[in-house]
mmCIF file of C-alpha atoms in Angstrom:
data_model
loop_
_atom_site.group_PDB
_atom_site.id
_atom_site.type_symbol
_atom_site.label_atom_id
_atom_site.label_comp_id
_atom_site.label_asym_id
_atom_site.label_seq_id
_atom_site.Cartn_x
_atom_site.Cartn_y
_atom_site.Cartn_z
ATOM 1 C CA MET A 190 12.131 -0.255 3.909
ATOM 2 C CA ALA A 191 13.531 0.912 0.575
ATOM 3 C CA TYR A 192 17.276 0.773 -0.084
ATOM 4 C CA PRO A 193 19.544 2.800 -2.406
ATOM 5 C CA LEU A 194 19.246 2.064 -6.145
ATOM 6 C CA GLN A 195 16.235 -0.177 -5.519
ATOM 7 C CA LEU A 196 14.030 -1.064 -8.490
ATOM 8 C CA GLY A 197 10.447 -2.143 -7.953
ATOM 9 C CA PHE A 198 8.410 -2.419 -4.784
ATOM 10 C CA GLN A 199 9.538 -3.032 -1.241
ATOM 11 C CA ASP A 200 9.497 -6.652 -0.076
ATOM 12 C CA ALA A 201 5.948 -7.769 0.655
ATOM 13 C CA THR A 202 5.091 -8.211 4.328
ATOM 14 C CA SER A 203 1.401 -9.072 4.020
ATOM 15 C CA PRO A 204 -0.777 -11.260 1.759
ATOM 16 C CA VAL A 205 -2.382 -8.090 0.364
ATOM 17 C CA MET A 206 0.961 -6.662 -0.740
ATOM 18 C CA GLU A 207 1.903 -9.990 -2.326
ATOM 19 C CA GLU A 208 -1.295 -9.883 -4.382
ATOM 20 C CA LEU A 209 -0.633 -6.269 -5.374
ATOM 21 C CA ILE A 210 2.872 -7.142 -6.590
ATOM 22 C CA HIS A 211 1.529 -10.125 -8.575
ATOM 23 C CA PHE A 212 -1.141 -7.929 -10.147
ATOM 24 C CA HIS A 213 1.474 -5.288 -11.018
ATOM 25 C CA ASP A 214 3.673 -7.875 -12.737
ATOM 26 C CA HIS A 215 0.658 -9.363 -14.541
ATOM 27 C CA THR A 216 -0.472 -5.962 -15.861
ATOM 28 C CA LEU A 217 3.062 -4.916 -16.766
ATOM 29 C CA MET A 218 3.455 -8.008 -18.946
ATOM 30 C CA ILE A 219 0.203 -7.194 -20.775
ATOM 31 C CA ILE A 220 1.394 -3.630 -21.343
ATOM 32 C CA PHE A 221 4.714 -4.945 -22.664
ATOM 33 C CA LEU A 222 2.958 -7.263 -25.134
ATOM 34 C CA ILE A 223 0.653 -4.478 -26.359
ATOM 35 C CA SER A 224 3.566 -2.077 -26.791
ATOM 36 C CA SER A 225 5.569 -4.702 -28.671
ATOM 37 C CA LEU A 226 2.651 -5.425 -31.016
ATOM 38 C CA VAL A 227 2.044 -1.741 -31.742
ATOM 39 C CA LEU A 228 5.747 -1.131 -32.350
ATOM 40 C CA TYR A 229 5.878 -4.136 -34.708
ATOM 41 C CA ILE A 230 2.902 -2.841 -36.708
ATOM 42 C CA ILE A 231 4.425 0.651 -36.918
ATOM 43 C CA LEU A 232 7.690 -0.817 -38.213
ATOM 44 C CA LEU A 233 5.772 -2.811 -40.810
ATOM 45 C CA MET A 234 3.953 0.327 -41.900
ATOM 46 C CA LEU A 235 7.258 2.141 -42.308
ATOM 47 C CA THR A 236 9.077 -0.626 -44.153
ATOM 48 C CA THR A 237 6.338 -2.315 -46.221
ATOM 49 C CA LYS A 238 3.108 -1.470 -47.971
ATOM 50 C CA LEU A 239 0.956 -2.702 -45.120
ATOM 51 C CA VAL A 240 -1.251 0.390 -45.227
ATOM 52 C CA HIS A 241 -3.257 -0.492 -48.288
ATOM 53 C CA THR A 242 -6.954 0.010 -48.883
ATOM 54 C CA ASN A 243 -7.752 -3.639 -49.485
ATOM 55 C CA MET A 244 -5.868 -4.599 -46.289
ATOM 56 C CA MET A 245 -7.474 -2.096 -43.899
ATOM 57 C CA ASN A 246 -11.146 -2.654 -44.763
ATOM 58 C CA VAL A 247 -11.407 -6.387 -44.328
ATOM 59 C CA GLN A 248 -13.887 -7.699 -41.780
ATOM 60 C CA GLU A 249 -11.304 -9.908 -40.106
ATOM 61 C CA MET A 250 -9.227 -6.925 -39.063
ATOM 62 C CA GLU A 251 -12.273 -5.179 -37.595
ATOM 63 C CA MET A 252 -13.126 -8.274 -35.533
ATOM 64 C CA ILE A 253 -9.569 -8.514 -34.240
ATOM 65 C CA TRP A 254 -9.283 -4.924 -33.053
ATOM 66 C CA THR A 255 -12.724 -5.218 -31.395
ATOM 67 C CA ILE A 256 -12.352 -8.581 -29.641
ATOM 68 C CA LEU A 257 -8.695 -8.263 -28.644
ATOM 69 C CA PRO A 258 -9.121 -5.127 -26.457
ATOM 70 C CA ALA A 259 -12.158 -6.688 -24.781
ATOM 71 C CA ALA A 260 -10.161 -9.820 -23.947
ATOM 72 C CA ILE A 261 -7.314 -7.704 -22.590
ATOM 73 C CA LEU A 262 -9.713 -5.793 -20.321
ATOM 74 C CA ILE A 263 -11.083 -9.083 -18.966
ATOM 75 C CA LEU A 264 -7.555 -10.337 -18.244
ATOM 76 C CA ILE A 265 -6.894 -7.166 -16.243
ATOM 77 C CA ALA A 266 -10.299 -6.898 -14.532
ATOM 78 C CA LEU A 267 -10.514 -10.399 -13.053
ATOM 79 C CA PRO A 268 -7.337 -10.306 -10.901
ATOM 80 C CA SER A 269 -8.015 -6.649 -10.098
ATOM 81 C CA LEU A 270 -11.452 -7.425 -8.633
ATOM 82 C CA HIS A 271 -10.030 -10.351 -6.688
ATOM 83 C CA THR A 272 -7.404 -8.108 -5.095
ATOM 84 C CA LEU A 273 -9.916 -5.340 -4.331
ATOM 85 C CA TYR A 274 -12.278 -7.701 -2.527
ATOM 86 C CA MET A 275 -9.344 -9.185 -0.643
ATOM 87 C CA MET A 276 -8.299 -5.718 0.552
ATOM 88 C CA ASP A 277 -11.826 -4.815 1.733
ATOM 89 C CA GLU A 278 -12.583 -8.113 3.446
ATOM 90 C CA ILE A 279 -12.427 -8.070 7.257
ATOM 91 C CA ASN A 280 -12.866 -11.491 8.870
ATOM 92 C CA ASN A 281 -13.058 -11.593 12.663
ATOM 93 C CA PRO A 282 -10.219 -9.215 13.568
ATOM 94 C CA LEU A 283 -8.560 -10.153 16.852
ATOM 95 C CA LEU A 284 -7.352 -6.628 17.586
ATOM 96 C CA THR A 285 -8.650 -3.155 16.754
ATOM 97 C CA VAL A 286 -6.477 -0.042 16.704
ATOM 98 C CA LYS A 287 -7.830 3.454 16.158
ATOM 99 C CA THR A 288 -5.464 5.808 14.327
ATOM 100 C CA MET A 289 -6.029 9.554 14.414
ATOM 101 C CA GLY A 290 -4.142 12.047 12.273
ATOM 102 C CA HIS A 291 -3.179 15.438 13.680
ATOM 103 C CA GLN A 292 -1.124 18.389 12.491
ATOM 104 C CA TRP A 293 1.474 16.911 12.489
ATOM 105 C CA PHE A 294 1.633 13.610 14.344
ATOM 106 C CA TRP A 295 -0.315 10.374 14.771
ATOM 107 C CA SER A 296 -2.120 9.073 17.827
ATOM 108 C CA TYR A 297 -2.979 5.406 18.411
ATOM 109 C CA GLU A 298 -5.614 3.866 20.658
ATOM 110 C CA TYR A 299 -5.882 0.116 21.280
ATOM 111 C CA THR A 300 -9.616 -0.163 21.773
ATOM 112 C CA ASP A 301 -9.430 -3.706 23.188
ATOM 113 C CA TYR A 302 -7.239 -2.507 26.073
ATOM 114 C CA GLU A 303 -8.152 -0.005 28.743
ATOM 115 C CA ASP A 304 -6.024 3.161 28.817
ATOM 116 C CA LEU A 305 -3.630 1.909 26.121
ATOM 117 C CA ALA A 306 -3.185 4.970 23.908
ATOM 118 C CA PHE A 307 -0.286 7.230 22.972
ATOM 119 C CA ASP A 308 0.896 9.867 20.516
ATOM 120 C CA SER A 309 3.650 9.247 17.988
ATOM 121 C CA TYR A 310 5.926 12.162 17.038
ATOM 122 C CA MET A 311 8.859 12.185 14.654
ATOM 123 C CA ILE A 312 12.295 12.258 16.292
ATOM 124 C CA THR A 313 14.210 15.327 15.181
ATOM 125 C CA ALA A 314 17.600 14.994 13.495
ATOM 126 C CA ASN A 315 19.411 16.311 16.582
ATOM 127 C CA ASP A 316 17.960 13.549 18.780
ATOM 128 C CA LEU A 317 18.596 10.600 16.481
ATOM 129 C CA LYS A 318 20.726 7.738 17.763
ATOM 130 C CA PHE A 319 23.278 5.857 15.695
ATOM 131 C CA GLY A 320 21.573 3.694 13.080
ATOM 132 C CA GLU A 321 18.196 5.453 13.257
ATOM 133 C CA LEU A 322 16.672 6.816 10.081
ATOM 134 C CA ARG A 323 16.270 10.534 9.498
ATOM 135 C CA LEU A 324 12.659 11.712 9.026
ATOM 136 C CA LEU A 325 11.363 8.170 9.662
ATOM 137 C CA GLU A 326 11.949 7.437 13.353
ATOM 138 C CA VAL A 327 9.276 8.170 15.976
ATOM 139 C CA ASP A 328 9.335 8.374 19.753
ATOM 140 C CA ASN A 329 6.512 5.828 20.215
ATOM 141 C CA ARG A 330 6.258 2.984 17.730
ATOM 142 C CA MET A 331 2.984 1.188 17.148
ATOM 143 C CA VAL A 332 3.494 -2.421 18.227
ATOM 144 C CA LEU A 333 1.317 -5.131 16.676
ATOM 145 C CA PRO A 334 1.337 -8.956 16.694
ATOM 146 C CA THR A 335 2.261 -10.942 13.599
ATOM 147 C CA ASP A 336 0.083 -13.561 11.864
ATOM 148 C CA LEU A 337 -3.111 -12.107 13.346
ATOM 149 C CA PRO A 338 -5.778 -10.006 11.564
ATOM 150 C CA VAL A 339 -5.780 -6.453 12.904
ATOM 151 C CA ARG A 340 -8.456 -3.895 12.093
ATOM 152 C CA MET A 341 -7.224 -0.333 11.685
ATOM 153 C CA LEU A 342 -9.767 2.456 12.128
ATOM 154 C CA VAL A 343 -8.386 5.617 10.541
ATOM 155 C CA SER A 344 -9.694 9.164 10.959
ATOM 156 C CA SER A 345 -8.453 12.721 11.468
ATOM 157 C CA GLU A 346 -8.890 15.478 14.024
ATOM 158 C CA ASP A 347 -8.202 18.431 11.736
ATOM 159 C CA VAL A 348 -7.355 18.129 8.026
ATOM 160 C CA LEU A 349 -6.969 15.339 5.475
ATOM 161 C CA HIS A 350 -4.160 12.871 6.167
ATOM 162 C CA SER A 351 -3.293 9.487 4.672
ATOM 163 C CA TRP A 352 -1.990 6.555 6.718
ATOM 164 C CA ALA A 353 0.297 4.585 4.408
ATOM 165 C CA VAL A 354 2.764 1.708 4.914
ATOM 166 C CA PRO A 355 4.088 0.531 1.499
ATOM 167 C CA SER A 356 5.482 -2.871 2.520
ATOM 168 C CA LEU A 357 2.060 -3.854 3.916
ATOM 169 C CA GLY A 358 0.150 -2.562 0.909
ATOM 170 C CA LEU A 359 -1.782 -0.061 3.060
ATOM 171 C CA LYS A 360 -2.877 3.448 2.160
ATOM 172 C CA THR A 361 -6.017 4.758 3.865
ATOM 173 C CA ASP A 362 -7.246 8.333 3.924
ATOM 174 C CA ALA A 363 -7.780 9.946 7.327
ATOM 175 C CA ILE A 364 -10.819 12.199 6.861
ATOM 176 C CA PRO A 365 -12.283 14.427 9.604
ATOM 177 C CA GLY A 366 -15.693 13.170 10.686
ATOM 178 C CA ARG A 367 -15.331 9.868 8.844
ATOM 179 C CA LEU A 368 -14.021 6.510 10.070
ATOM 180 C CA ASN A 369 -12.248 4.376 7.451
ATOM 181 C CA GLN A 370 -11.171 0.833 8.184
ATOM 182 C CA VAL A 371 -8.619 -1.524 6.715
ATOM 183 C CA THR A 372 -7.261 -4.968 7.589
ATOM 184 C CA LEU A 373 -3.622 -5.463 8.466
ATOM 185 C CA MET A 374 -1.831 -8.788 8.829
ATOM 186 C CA SER A 375 1.904 -9.330 8.736
ATOM 187 C CA THR A 376 3.592 -12.606 7.887
ATOM 188 C CA ARG A 377 6.951 -11.755 9.446
ATOM 189 C CA PRO A 378 8.250 -9.639 12.328
ATOM 190 C CA GLY A 379 10.278 -6.500 11.887
ATOM 191 C CA LEU A 380 10.212 -2.713 11.646
ATOM 192 C CA PHE A 381 8.156 -1.215 8.849
ATOM 193 C CA TYR A 382 8.079 2.451 7.929
ATOM 194 C CA GLY A 383 5.493 4.665 6.311
ATOM 195 C CA GLN A 384 4.565 8.317 5.980
ATOM 196 C CA CYS A 385 1.535 10.520 5.535
ATOM 197 C CA SER A 386 0.663 10.395 1.823
ATOM 198 C CA GLU A 387 -1.649 13.399 1.753
ATOM 199 C CA ILE A 388 -0.332 16.966 1.538
ATOM 200 C CA CYS A 389 -1.699 18.071 4.909
ATOM 201 C CA GLY A 390 0.198 21.296 5.580
ATOM 202 C CA ALA A 391 3.591 22.802 6.259
ATOM 203 C CA ASN A 392 4.919 19.822 8.246
ATOM 204 C CA HIS A 393 3.385 17.152 6.030
ATOM 205 C CA SER A 394 6.738 15.417 5.578
ATOM 206 C CA PHE A 395 7.383 15.241 9.325
ATOM 207 C CA MET A 396 4.732 12.749 10.490
ATOM 208 C CA PRO A 397 6.169 9.282 9.773
ATOM 209 C CA ILE A 398 4.669 5.918 10.732
ATOM 210 C CA VAL A 399 6.659 3.114 12.358
ATOM 211 C CA LEU A 400 5.143 -0.334 12.927
ATOM 212 C CA GLU A 401 6.977 -2.807 15.113
ATOM 213 C CA LEU A 402 5.554 -6.239 14.367
ATOM 214 C CA VAL A 403 6.429 -8.873 16.958
ATOM 215 C CA PRO A 404 5.254 -12.374 17.943
ATOM 216 C CA LEU A 405 2.093 -12.537 20.027
ATOM 217 C CA LYS A 406 3.818 -13.305 23.328
ATOM 218 C CA HIS A 407 6.055 -10.241 22.985
ATOM 219 C CA PHE A 408 3.048 -8.100 22.117
ATOM 220 C CA GLU A 409 1.225 -9.310 25.238
ATOM 221 C CA SER A 410 4.241 -8.457 27.393
ATOM 222 C CA TRP A 411 4.464 -4.993 25.815
ATOM 223 C CA SER A 412 0.742 -4.262 26.226
ATOM 224 C CA THR A 413 0.800 -5.438 29.853
ATOM 225 C CA SER A 414 3.715 -3.149 30.676
ATOM 226 C CA LEU A 415 1.916 -0.093 29.270
ATOM 227 C CA ALA A 416 -1.658 -0.789 30.319
#
């Protein structure tokens, strides 16, 4: 969860989010180097006679400004493709959860368990308990085990929604009539918050997501008590 005056991303909770943060830092450094080089050249142009006909028409300069951008694109594309394939890869998920978006709440169905399904509504400000977060708490949290690959199937019953949890690096569109899937795996237990990231109507900002990630034995106890 974000905290006041925070700079940067939330702490990574999954391998995917760790890769996304590394890629962000990698790309940001390239942008910083490009900006510094351009600023240096502009300063030279303003303070010296760098812009001269016999300096701007040489073949060496043309080779540099052709090869350098190509090399920069390769440095950005390679880690980007690696991260994209990592996000799309689904290897033998041990649990499947179907997420449906509604106006304006989420419903979850654990397809590997019989009759384990529930709706998740936001808790209003008047019903919040001490320490609970306004506009982020729900009456039924989605409980998942840690250190296990989980497949999320995301769709919608009415309009476009978007199921997003920033600390896990997840953002999947919920589209009526279409089933999107994404892999989720957490490396540590805890409570993780998200919200619908698609403008889906008047109460768009009132359908939060709360994931409670627990060790496997606690998840089994929870699922047994509800099934």
